[in-house]
PDB file of C-alpha atoms and ligand atoms in Angstrom:
ATOM      1  CA  MET A   1      -5.947  11.585 -24.791  1.00  0.00           C
ATOM      2  CA  LYS A   2      -2.587  10.217 -23.610  1.00  0.00           C
ATOM      3  CA  SER A   3      -2.378   8.261 -20.383  1.00  0.00           C
ATOM      4  CA  VAL A   4       0.259   7.669 -17.724  1.00  0.00           C
ATOM      5  CA  LEU A   5       0.608   5.465 -14.655  1.00  0.00           C
ATOM      6  CA  ILE A   6       2.782   6.706 -11.780  1.00  0.00           C
ATOM      7  CA  VAL A   7       3.559   4.218  -9.013  1.00  0.00           C
ATOM      8  CA  GLY A   8       4.474   6.041  -5.788  1.00  0.00           C
ATOM      9  CA  ALA A   9       2.923   9.471  -6.329  1.00  0.00           C
ATOM     10  CA  SER A  10       1.901  10.725  -2.878  1.00  0.00           C
ATOM     11  CA  ARG A  11       4.576  13.454  -2.663  1.00  0.00           C
ATOM     12  CA  GLY A  12       7.889  14.650  -4.096  1.00  0.00           C
ATOM     13  CA  ILE A  13       8.799  13.718  -7.661  1.00  0.00           C
ATOM     14  CA  GLY A  14       5.893  11.290  -8.086  1.00  0.00           C
ATOM     15  CA  LEU A  15       3.256  13.845  -7.099  1.00  0.00           C
ATOM     16  CA  GLU A  16       4.877  16.396  -9.411  1.00  0.00           C
ATOM     17  CA  PHE A  17       4.659  13.916 -12.321  1.00  0.00           C
ATOM     18  CA  ALA A  18       0.941  13.535 -11.585  1.00  0.00           C
ATOM     19  CA  THR A  19       0.544  17.317 -11.334  1.00  0.00           C
ATOM     20  CA  GLN A  20       2.327  18.115 -14.602  1.00  0.00           C
ATOM     21  CA  TYR A  21       0.754  15.322 -16.660  1.00  0.00           C
ATOM     22  CA  ALA A  22      -2.726  16.215 -15.366  1.00  0.00           C
ATOM     23  CA  ALA A  23      -2.094  19.886 -16.202  1.00  0.00           C
ATOM     24  CA  ASN A  24      -1.205  18.782 -19.734  1.00  0.00           C
ATOM     25  CA  ASN A  25      -4.501  16.913 -20.076  1.00  0.00           C
ATOM     26  CA  TRP A  26      -3.133  13.408 -19.741  1.00  0.00           C
ATOM     27  CA  ASN A  27      -5.286  10.724 -18.186  1.00  0.00           C
ATOM     28  CA  VAL A  28      -3.409  10.014 -14.926  1.00  0.00           C
ATOM     29  CA  PHE A  29      -3.445   6.729 -12.995  1.00  0.00           C
ATOM     30  CA  ALA A  30      -1.416   7.055  -9.809  1.00  0.00           C
ATOM     31  CA  THR A  31      -0.799   5.240  -6.535  1.00  0.00           C
ATOM     32  CA  ALA A  32      -0.287   6.251  -2.918  1.00  0.00           C
ATOM     33  CA  ARG A  33      -0.079   4.412   0.387  1.00  0.00           C
ATOM     34  CA  ASP A  34      -2.499   6.459   2.494  1.00  0.00           C
ATOM     35  CA  GLU A  35      -5.688   8.474   2.273  1.00  0.00           C
ATOM     36  CA  ALA A  36      -3.873  11.825   2.396  1.00  0.00           C
ATOM     37  CA  GLY A  37      -1.818  10.870  -0.655  1.00  0.00           C
ATOM     38  CA  LEU A  38      -4.857   9.508  -2.481  1.00  0.00           C
ATOM     39  CA  GLY A  39      -6.682  12.766  -1.741  1.00  0.00           C
ATOM     40  CA  ARG A  40      -3.883  14.852  -3.271  1.00  0.00           C
ATOM     41  CA  LEU A  41      -4.044  12.711  -6.429  1.00  0.00           C
ATOM     42  CA  ARG A  42      -7.850  12.814  -6.692  1.00  0.00           C
ATOM     43  CA  ALA A  43      -7.694  16.612  -6.361  1.00  0.00           C
ATOM     44  CA  LEU A  44      -5.682  16.573  -9.613  1.00  0.00           C
ATOM     45  CA  GLY A  45      -8.354  14.477 -11.308  1.00  0.00           C
ATOM     46  CA  ALA A  46      -6.222  11.327 -11.181  1.00  0.00           C
ATOM     47  CA  ASP A  47      -7.563   7.782 -10.903  1.00  0.00           C
ATOM     48  CA  ALA A  48      -5.917   6.992  -7.548  1.00  0.00           C
ATOM     49  CA  LEU A  49      -5.164   3.519  -6.179  1.00  0.00           C
ATOM     50  CA  MET A  50      -3.956   2.578  -2.681  1.00  0.00           C
ATOM     51  CA  LEU A  51      -0.806   0.529  -3.209  1.00  0.00           C
ATOM     52  CA  ASP A  52       2.414  -0.366  -1.391  1.00  0.00           C
ATOM     53  CA  VAL A  53       4.994  -1.811  -3.796  1.00  0.00           C
ATOM     54  CA  THR A  54       6.231  -4.243  -1.131  1.00  0.00           C
ATOM     55  CA  ASP A  55       2.783  -5.789  -0.627  1.00  0.00           C
ATOM     56  CA  PRO A  56       2.599  -9.226  -2.299  1.00  0.00           C
ATOM     57  CA  ALA A  57      -1.033  -8.428  -3.207  1.00  0.00           C
ATOM     58  CA  ALA A  58      -0.018  -5.230  -5.037  1.00  0.00           C
ATOM     59  CA  PRO A  59       0.620  -6.708  -8.522  1.00  0.00           C
ATOM     60  CA  ALA A  60      -2.866  -8.218  -8.762  1.00  0.00           C
ATOM     61  CA  ARG A  61      -4.492  -5.017  -7.496  1.00  0.00           C
ATOM     62  CA  LEU A  62      -2.599  -2.891  -9.998  1.00  0.00           C
ATOM     63  CA  ALA A  63      -3.272  -5.292 -12.875  1.00  0.00           C
ATOM     64  CA  GLU A  64      -6.989  -5.183 -12.097  1.00  0.00           C
ATOM     65  CA  ARG A  65      -6.932  -1.376 -12.373  1.00  0.00           C
ATOM     66  CA  VAL A  66      -4.704  -0.855 -15.442  1.00  0.00           C
ATOM     67  CA  ALA A  67      -4.538  -4.050 -17.532  1.00  0.00           C
ATOM     68  CA  GLY A  68      -5.600  -3.286 -21.090  1.00  0.00           C
ATOM     69  CA  LYS A  69      -5.708   0.490 -20.557  1.00  0.00           C
ATOM     70  CA  ASP A  70      -3.245   1.085 -23.422  1.00  0.00           C
ATOM     71  CA  LEU A  71      -1.112   3.423 -21.337  1.00  0.00           C
ATOM     72  CA  ASP A  72       1.454   5.503 -23.210  1.00  0.00           C
ATOM     73  CA  LEU A  73       3.823   5.713 -20.250  1.00  0.00           C
ATOM     74  CA  ALA A  74       4.328   3.979 -16.898  1.00  0.00           C
ATOM     75  CA  ILE A  75       6.700   5.329 -14.251  1.00  0.00           C
ATOM     76  CA  ILE A  76       7.889   3.499 -11.177  1.00  0.00           C
ATOM     77  CA  ASN A  77       8.922   6.261  -8.823  1.00  0.00           C
ATOM     78  CA  ALA A  78       8.504   4.759  -5.327  1.00  0.00           C
ATOM     79  CA  GLY A  79      11.772   4.721  -3.439  1.00  0.00           C
ATOM     80  CA  THR A  80      13.381   5.095  -0.047  1.00  0.00           C
ATOM     81  CA  PHE A  81      16.894   6.148   0.989  1.00  0.00           C
ATOM     82  CA  GLY A  82      17.263   4.145   4.193  1.00  0.00           C
ATOM     83  CA  PRO A  83      20.165   4.418   6.613  1.00  0.00           C
ATOM     84  CA  ARG A  84      22.657   7.209   5.938  1.00  0.00           C
ATOM     85  CA  LEU A  85      25.653   4.945   6.392  1.00  0.00           C
ATOM     86  CA  ALA A  86      28.914   4.850   4.450  1.00  0.00           C
ATOM     87  CA  ALA A  87      31.020   1.767   3.742  1.00  0.00           C
ATOM     88  CA  PRO A  88      32.179  -0.138   5.752  1.00  0.00           C
ATOM     89  CA  ASP A  89      29.470   0.464   8.422  1.00  0.00           C
ATOM     90  CA  ALA A  90      27.147  -2.507   8.091  1.00  0.00           C
ATOM     91  CA  PRO A  91      23.421  -1.734   8.153  1.00  0.00           C
ATOM     92  CA  ALA A  92      20.951  -3.361  10.514  1.00  0.00           C
ATOM     93  CA  MET A  93      19.279  -6.208   8.653  1.00  0.00           C
ATOM     94  CA  ASP A  94      15.796  -4.665   8.987  1.00  0.00           C
ATOM     95  CA  ASP A  95      17.045  -1.379   7.475  1.00  0.00           C
ATOM     96  CA  PHE A  96      18.709  -3.271   4.636  1.00  0.00           C
ATOM     97  CA  ASP A  97      15.558  -5.306   4.010  1.00  0.00           C
ATOM     98  CA  ALA A  98      13.329  -2.212   3.960  1.00  0.00           C
ATOM     99  CA  VAL A  99      15.469  -0.481   1.320  1.00  0.00           C
ATOM    100  CA  MET A 100      15.865  -3.578  -0.841  1.00  0.00           C
ATOM    101  CA  HIS A 101      12.184  -4.478  -0.640  1.00  0.00           C
ATOM    102  CA  THR A 102      11.074  -0.997  -1.688  1.00  0.00           C
ATOM    103  CA  ASN A 103      13.740  -0.210  -4.285  1.00  0.00           C
ATOM    104  CA  VAL A 104      14.356  -3.646  -5.818  1.00  0.00           C
ATOM    105  CA  PHE A 105      11.622  -6.145  -4.924  1.00  0.00           C
ATOM    106  CA  GLY A 106       8.991  -3.431  -5.469  1.00  0.00           C
ATOM    107  CA  PRO A 107       9.966  -2.708  -9.090  1.00  0.00           C
ATOM    108  CA  MET A 108      10.499  -6.441  -9.753  1.00  0.00           C
ATOM    109  CA  GLN A 109       6.955  -7.263  -8.737  1.00  0.00           C
ATOM    110  CA  MET A 110       5.327  -4.160 -10.275  1.00  0.00           C
ATOM    111  CA  LEU A 111       6.901  -4.499 -13.737  1.00  0.00           C
ATOM    112  CA  LEU A 112       4.519  -7.168 -15.031  1.00  0.00           C
ATOM    113  CA  PRO A 113       1.244  -5.392 -14.133  1.00  0.00           C
ATOM    114  CA  MET A 114       2.713  -2.103 -15.365  1.00  0.00           C
ATOM    115  CA  ALA A 115       3.627  -3.748 -18.681  1.00  0.00           C
ATOM    116  CA  GLN A 116       0.123  -5.250 -18.890  1.00  0.00           C
ATOM    117  CA  GLY A 117      -1.243  -1.711 -18.690  1.00  0.00           C
ATOM    118  CA  LEU A 118       1.055  -0.359 -21.401  1.00  0.00           C
ATOM    119  CA  LYS A 119       0.226  -0.364 -25.070  1.00  0.00           C
ATOM    120  CA  ASP A 120       2.672  -1.961 -27.495  1.00  0.00           C
ATOM    121  CA  GLY A 121       5.260   0.704 -28.279  1.00  0.00           C
ATOM    122  CA  GLY A 122       4.728   2.371 -24.887  1.00  0.00           C
ATOM    123  CA  LYS A 123       7.420   3.568 -22.476  1.00  0.00           C
ATOM    124  CA  LEU A 124       8.393   2.313 -19.037  1.00  0.00           C
ATOM    125  CA  ALA A 125      10.554   4.583 -16.855  1.00  0.00           C
ATOM    126  CA  VAL A 126      12.187   3.525 -13.596  1.00  0.00           C
ATOM    127  CA  LEU A 127      13.374   6.230 -11.201  1.00  0.00           C
ATOM    128  CA  SER A 128      16.831   4.985 -10.272  1.00  0.00           C
ATOM    129  CA  SER A 129      19.708   7.203  -9.126  1.00  0.00           C
ATOM    130  CA  LYS A 130      23.178   8.192 -10.249  1.00  0.00           C
ATOM    131  CA  MET A 131      24.194   6.938  -6.803  1.00  0.00           C
ATOM    132  CA  GLY A 132      23.646   3.446  -8.246  1.00  0.00           C
ATOM    133  CA  SER A 133      26.226   4.001 -10.977  1.00  0.00           C
ATOM    134  CA  LYS A 134      29.568   2.268 -10.461  1.00  0.00           C
ATOM    135  CA  GLY A 135      31.158   4.159 -13.354  1.00  0.00           C
ATOM    136  CA  ALA A 136      30.297   7.594 -11.929  1.00  0.00           C
ATOM    137  CA  ARG A 137      31.042   6.769  -8.280  1.00  0.00           C
ATOM    138  CA  THR A 138      33.387   8.904  -6.161  1.00  0.00           C
ATOM    139  CA  SER A 139      31.876   8.354  -2.688  1.00  0.00           C
ATOM    140  CA  ALA A 140      30.897   5.397  -0.490  1.00  0.00           C
ATOM    141  CA  GLY A 141      28.138   7.294   1.349  1.00  0.00           C
ATOM    142  CA  GLY A 142      24.590   5.926   1.395  1.00  0.00           C
ATOM    143  CA  TRP A 143      25.910   2.528   0.378  1.00  0.00           C
ATOM    144  CA  VAL A 144      22.700   0.608   1.060  1.00  0.00           C
ATOM    145  CA  TYR A 145      20.779   2.971  -1.238  1.00  0.00           C
ATOM    146  CA  ARG A 146      23.591   2.774  -3.810  1.00  0.00           C
ATOM    147  CA  ALA A 147      23.438  -1.037  -3.777  1.00  0.00           C
ATOM    148  CA  SER A 148      19.660  -0.965  -4.192  1.00  0.00           C
ATOM    149  CA  LYS A 149      19.789   1.387  -7.178  1.00  0.00           C
ATOM    150  CA  ALA A 150      22.607  -0.630  -8.810  1.00  0.00           C
ATOM    151  CA  ALA A 151      20.373  -3.684  -8.359  1.00  0.00           C
ATOM    152  CA  VAL A 152      17.298  -2.020  -9.831  1.00  0.00           C
ATOM    153  CA  ASN A 153      19.387  -0.982 -12.829  1.00  0.00           C
ATOM    154  CA  SER A 154      19.941  -4.699 -13.440  1.00  0.00           C
ATOM    155  CA  VAL A 155      16.172  -5.209 -13.165  1.00  0.00           C
ATOM    156  CA  VAL A 156      15.606  -2.484 -15.781  1.00  0.00           C
ATOM    157  CA  LYS A 157      18.046  -4.142 -18.182  1.00  0.00           C
ATOM    158  CA  ASP A 158      16.303  -7.509 -17.843  1.00  0.00           C
ATOM    159  CA  ALA A 159      12.889  -5.900 -18.315  1.00  0.00           C
ATOM    160  CA  SER A 160      14.130  -4.123 -21.446  1.00  0.00           C
ATOM    161  CA  ILE A 161      15.144  -7.435 -23.020  1.00  0.00           C
ATOM    162  CA  ILE A 162      11.741  -9.001 -22.384  1.00  0.00           C
ATOM    163  CA  LEU A 163       9.637  -5.944 -23.283  1.00  0.00           C
ATOM    164  CA  ALA A 164      11.447  -5.345 -26.587  1.00  0.00           C
ATOM    165  CA  SER A 165       9.170  -8.014 -28.110  1.00  0.00           C
ATOM    166  CA  ARG A 166       6.294  -5.516 -27.614  1.00  0.00           C
ATOM    167  CA  SER A 167       8.422  -2.542 -28.723  1.00  0.00           C
ATOM    168  CA  ILE A 168       8.180  -1.091 -25.214  1.00  0.00           C
ATOM    169  CA  THR A 169      11.128   1.169 -24.340  1.00  0.00           C
ATOM    170  CA  CYS A 170      12.246   0.547 -20.766  1.00  0.00           C
ATOM    171  CA  ALA A 171      14.968   2.674 -19.171  1.00  0.00           C
ATOM    172  CA  ALA A 172      16.374   3.882 -15.835  1.00  0.00           C
ATOM    173  CA  PHE A 173      16.536   7.587 -14.962  1.00  0.00           C
ATOM    174  CA  HIS A 174      18.339   9.822 -12.483  1.00  0.00           C
ATOM    175  CA  PRO A 175      16.077  12.799 -11.641  1.00  0.00           C
ATOM    176  CA  GLY A 176      18.990  15.015 -10.584  1.00  0.00           C
ATOM    177  CA  TRP A 177      19.530  16.034  -6.974  1.00  0.00           C
ATOM    178  CA  VAL A 178      16.045  17.305  -6.210  1.00  0.00           C
ATOM    179  CA  LYS A 179      14.541  19.330  -3.359  1.00  0.00           C
ATOM    180  CA  THR A 180      12.153  16.728  -1.907  1.00  0.00           C
ATOM    181  CA  ASP A 181      11.870  15.013   1.463  1.00  0.00           C
ATOM    182  CA  MET A 182      14.559  12.645   0.204  1.00  0.00           C
ATOM    183  CA  GLY A 183      16.812  15.169  -1.539  1.00  0.00           C
ATOM    184  CA  GLY A 184      16.597  17.871   1.148  1.00  0.00           C
ATOM    185  CA  ALA A 185      16.513  21.646   0.909  1.00  0.00           C
ATOM    186  CA  ASP A 186      20.113  22.024  -0.355  1.00  0.00           C
ATOM    187  CA  ALA A 187      19.500  20.019  -3.526  1.00  0.00           C
ATOM    188  CA  ASP A 188      20.260  21.487  -6.969  1.00  0.00           C
ATOM    189  CA  LEU A 189      16.856  21.293  -8.642  1.00  0.00           C
ATOM    190  CA  THR A 190      13.284  22.119  -7.749  1.00  0.00           C
ATOM    191  CA  VAL A 191      10.891  19.259  -8.203  1.00  0.00           C
ATOM    192  CA  GLN A 192       9.223  21.235 -11.000  1.00  0.00           C
ATOM    193  CA  GLU A 193      12.533  21.598 -12.887  1.00  0.00           C
ATOM    194  CA  SER A 194      13.419  17.917 -12.535  1.00  0.00           C
ATOM    195  CA  VAL A 195      10.019  16.620 -13.630  1.00  0.00           C
ATOM    196  CA  SER A 196       9.676  19.089 -16.476  1.00  0.00           C
ATOM    197  CA  SER A 197      13.056  17.966 -17.843  1.00  0.00           C
ATOM    198  CA  LEU A 198      12.279  14.265 -17.319  1.00  0.00           C
ATOM    199  CA  ARG A 199       8.988  14.653 -19.197  1.00  0.00           C
ATOM    200  CA  HIS A 200      10.875  16.158 -22.118  1.00  0.00           C
ATOM    201  CA  THR A 201      13.424  13.320 -21.984  1.00  0.00           C
ATOM    202  CA  PHE A 202      10.641  10.696 -21.929  1.00  0.00           C
ATOM    203  CA  LEU A 203       9.174  12.276 -25.078  1.00  0.00           C
ATOM    204  CA  GLN A 204      12.473  11.717 -26.918  1.00  0.00           C
ATOM    205  CA  LEU A 205      12.729   8.049 -25.854  1.00  0.00           C
ATOM    206  CA  ALA A 206      13.051   5.707 -28.821  1.00  0.00           C
ATOM    207  CA  ALA A 207      13.950   2.067 -29.430  1.00  0.00           C
ATOM    208  CA  GLU A 208      17.698   2.781 -29.313  1.00  0.00           C
ATOM    209  CA  HIS A 209      17.317   3.931 -25.691  1.00  0.00           C
ATOM    210  CA  ASN A 210      15.820   0.613 -24.553  1.00  0.00           C
ATOM    211  CA  GLY A 211      17.717  -0.740 -21.534  1.00  0.00           C
ATOM    212  CA  GLY A 212      19.641   2.515 -21.005  1.00  0.00           C
ATOM    213  CA  PHE A 213      20.416   4.649 -17.945  1.00  0.00           C
ATOM    214  CA  PHE A 214      19.949   8.400 -18.362  1.00  0.00           C
ATOM    215  CA  ASP A 215      20.197  11.649 -16.448  1.00  0.00           C
ATOM    216  CA  TYR A 216      17.077  13.828 -16.239  1.00  0.00           C
ATOM    217  CA  ASP A 217      18.206  15.782 -19.322  1.00  0.00           C
ATOM    218  CA  GLY A 218      18.749  12.613 -21.362  1.00  0.00           C
ATOM    219  CA  THR A 219      22.545  12.394 -20.970  1.00  0.00           C
ATOM    220  CA  PRO A 220      23.618   8.731 -20.714  1.00  0.00           C
ATOM    221  CA  ILE A 221      24.996   7.667 -17.305  1.00  0.00           C
ATOM    222  CA  PRO A 222      27.621   4.877 -17.075  1.00  0.00           C
ATOM    223  CA  TRP A 223      26.459   1.711 -15.304  1.00  0.00           C
TER     224      TRP A 223
HETATM  225  N1  LIG B 301      15.259  13.560  -4.547  1.00  0.00           N
HETATM  226  C1  LIG B 301      16.414  13.225  -5.110  1.00  0.00           C
HETATM  227  O1  LIG B 301      17.392  14.019  -5.089  1.00  0.00           O
HETATM  228  C2  LIG B 301      16.562  11.904  -5.832  1.00  0.00           C
HETATM  229  C3  LIG B 301      17.808  11.649  -6.467  1.00  0.00           C
HETATM  230  C4  LIG B 301      17.972  10.458  -7.163  1.00  0.00           C
HETATM  231  C5  LIG B 301      16.937   9.528  -7.235  1.00  0.00           C
HETATM  232  N2  LIG B 301      15.735   9.800  -6.616  1.00  0.00           N
HETATM  233  C6  LIG B 301      14.679   8.792  -6.735  1.00  0.00           C
HETATM  234  O2  LIG B 301      13.480   9.391  -7.223  1.00  0.00           O
HETATM  235  C7  LIG B 301      12.334   8.716  -6.671  1.00  0.00           C
HETATM  236  C8  LIG B 301      11.437   9.740  -5.972  1.00  0.00           C
HETATM  237  O3  LIG B 301      12.223  10.402  -4.973  1.00  0.00           O
HETATM  238  P1  LIG B 301      11.666  11.619  -4.095  1.00  0.00           P
HETATM  239  O4  LIG B 301      12.824  12.525  -3.895  1.00  0.00           O
HETATM  240  O5  LIG B 301      10.398  12.124  -4.632  1.00  0.00           O
HETATM  241  O6  LIG B 301      11.411  10.843  -2.705  1.00  0.00           O
HETATM  242  P2  LIG B 301      10.415  11.182  -1.505  1.00  0.00           P
HETATM  243  O7  LIG B 301      10.102  12.613  -1.475  1.00  0.00           O
HETATM  244  O8  LIG B 301      11.018  10.534  -0.308  1.00  0.00           O
HETATM  245  O9  LIG B 301       9.075  10.374  -1.941  1.00  0.00           O
HETATM  246  C9  LIG B 301       9.144   8.969  -2.040  1.00  0.00           C
HETATM  247  C10 LIG B 301       7.872   8.469  -2.680  1.00  0.00           C
HETATM  248  O10 LIG B 301       7.946   7.036  -2.757  1.00  0.00           O
HETATM  249  C11 LIG B 301       6.806   6.494  -2.092  1.00  0.00           C
HETATM  250  N3  LIG B 301       7.093   5.199  -1.497  1.00  0.00           N
HETATM  251  C12 LIG B 301       8.086   4.897  -0.625  1.00  0.00           C
HETATM  252  N4  LIG B 301       8.009   3.602  -0.283  1.00  0.00           N
HETATM  253  C13 LIG B 301       6.948   3.098  -0.954  1.00  0.00           C
HETATM  254  C14 LIG B 301       6.332   1.826  -1.009  1.00  0.00           C
HETATM  255  N5  LIG B 301       6.805   0.781  -0.286  1.00  0.00           N
HETATM  256  N6  LIG B 301       5.263   1.649  -1.794  1.00  0.00           N
HETATM  257  C15 LIG B 301       4.773   2.675  -2.526  1.00  0.00           C
HETATM  258  N7  LIG B 301       5.276   3.916  -2.505  1.00  0.00           N
HETATM  259  C16 LIG B 301       6.358   4.115  -1.716  1.00  0.00           C
HETATM  260  C17 LIG B 301       6.468   7.527  -1.014  1.00  0.00           C
HETATM  261  O11 LIG B 301       5.165   7.297  -0.524  1.00  0.00           O
HETATM  262  P3  LIG B 301       4.745   7.674   1.028  1.00  0.00           P
HETATM  263  O12 LIG B 301       4.371   9.130   1.017  1.00  0.00           O
HETATM  264  O13 LIG B 301       3.605   6.760   1.296  1.00  0.00           O
HETATM  265  O14 LIG B 301       5.940   7.397   1.895  1.00  0.00           O
HETATM  266  C18 LIG B 301       6.637   8.804  -1.825  1.00  0.00           C
HETATM  267  O15 LIG B 301       5.529   9.007  -2.667  1.00  0.00           O
HETATM  268  C19 LIG B 301      12.890   7.650  -5.718  1.00  0.00           C
HETATM  269  O16 LIG B 301      12.927   6.400  -6.382  1.00  0.00           O
HETATM  270  C20 LIG B 301      14.295   8.144  -5.417  1.00  0.00           C
HETATM  271  O17 LIG B 301      15.166   7.088  -5.059  1.00  0.00           O
HETATM  272  C21 LIG B 301      15.529  10.957  -5.916  1.00  0.00           C
END
């Protein structure tokens, strides 16, 4: 039986990953921040863990649950959009800190325990965003979120260099513009469409994709 870890799976894209992998008979480890989220995951048959990626105690708690589990795939999905400001409107420092802690510090501190749970040759996917791409940028809206996703793309690249020694493929992914609490009702894709396509893309991941940045359908995205 294949196994997957999804960090940040209480709702939206993360919950849909848990739903689809469970439906395909994968062993699912998943995290949420409250009892309601944990309940939704347990209802799918997942091994659910209470975890906030910004909590300094989170890495040890996750390592305790997944180290040595020989996971095939680990996904860091947790993310927040933060203030809907465009350049040059400076964010409040607390708003800036909340976005950076969740979207950058969170992945930085979760990568080691996630890697400890993965088998050699496994795959590590980070949910980034095309909004973090400088090469594809045509707008300055949501600039705190954009900065955070550009930063996490750097984190992914560093992780890919280190994890190559264990033949782990580590890459950043844009899920499309998806109808979730974050994406809103006008988004292009249903959460089912996005996750179904991402799952297919993850299946195709090979060593040559290590350290890359890809759209949900596998198309490379410029940094
Ligand atoms: N939707 C889109 O169009 C879109 C586009 C590009 C990229 N993305 C990225 O895709 C990922 C999922 O997005 P989504 O649309 O599903 O967002 P969402 O509906 O807002 O859900 C966000 C998820 O992240 C979790 N989370 C937030 N802060 C966390 C923390 N500190 N610790 C642990 N979990 C935390 C939330 O848990 P709680 O329920 O506890 O808050 C929730 O499960 C994000 O990284 C997002 O940036 C989304």
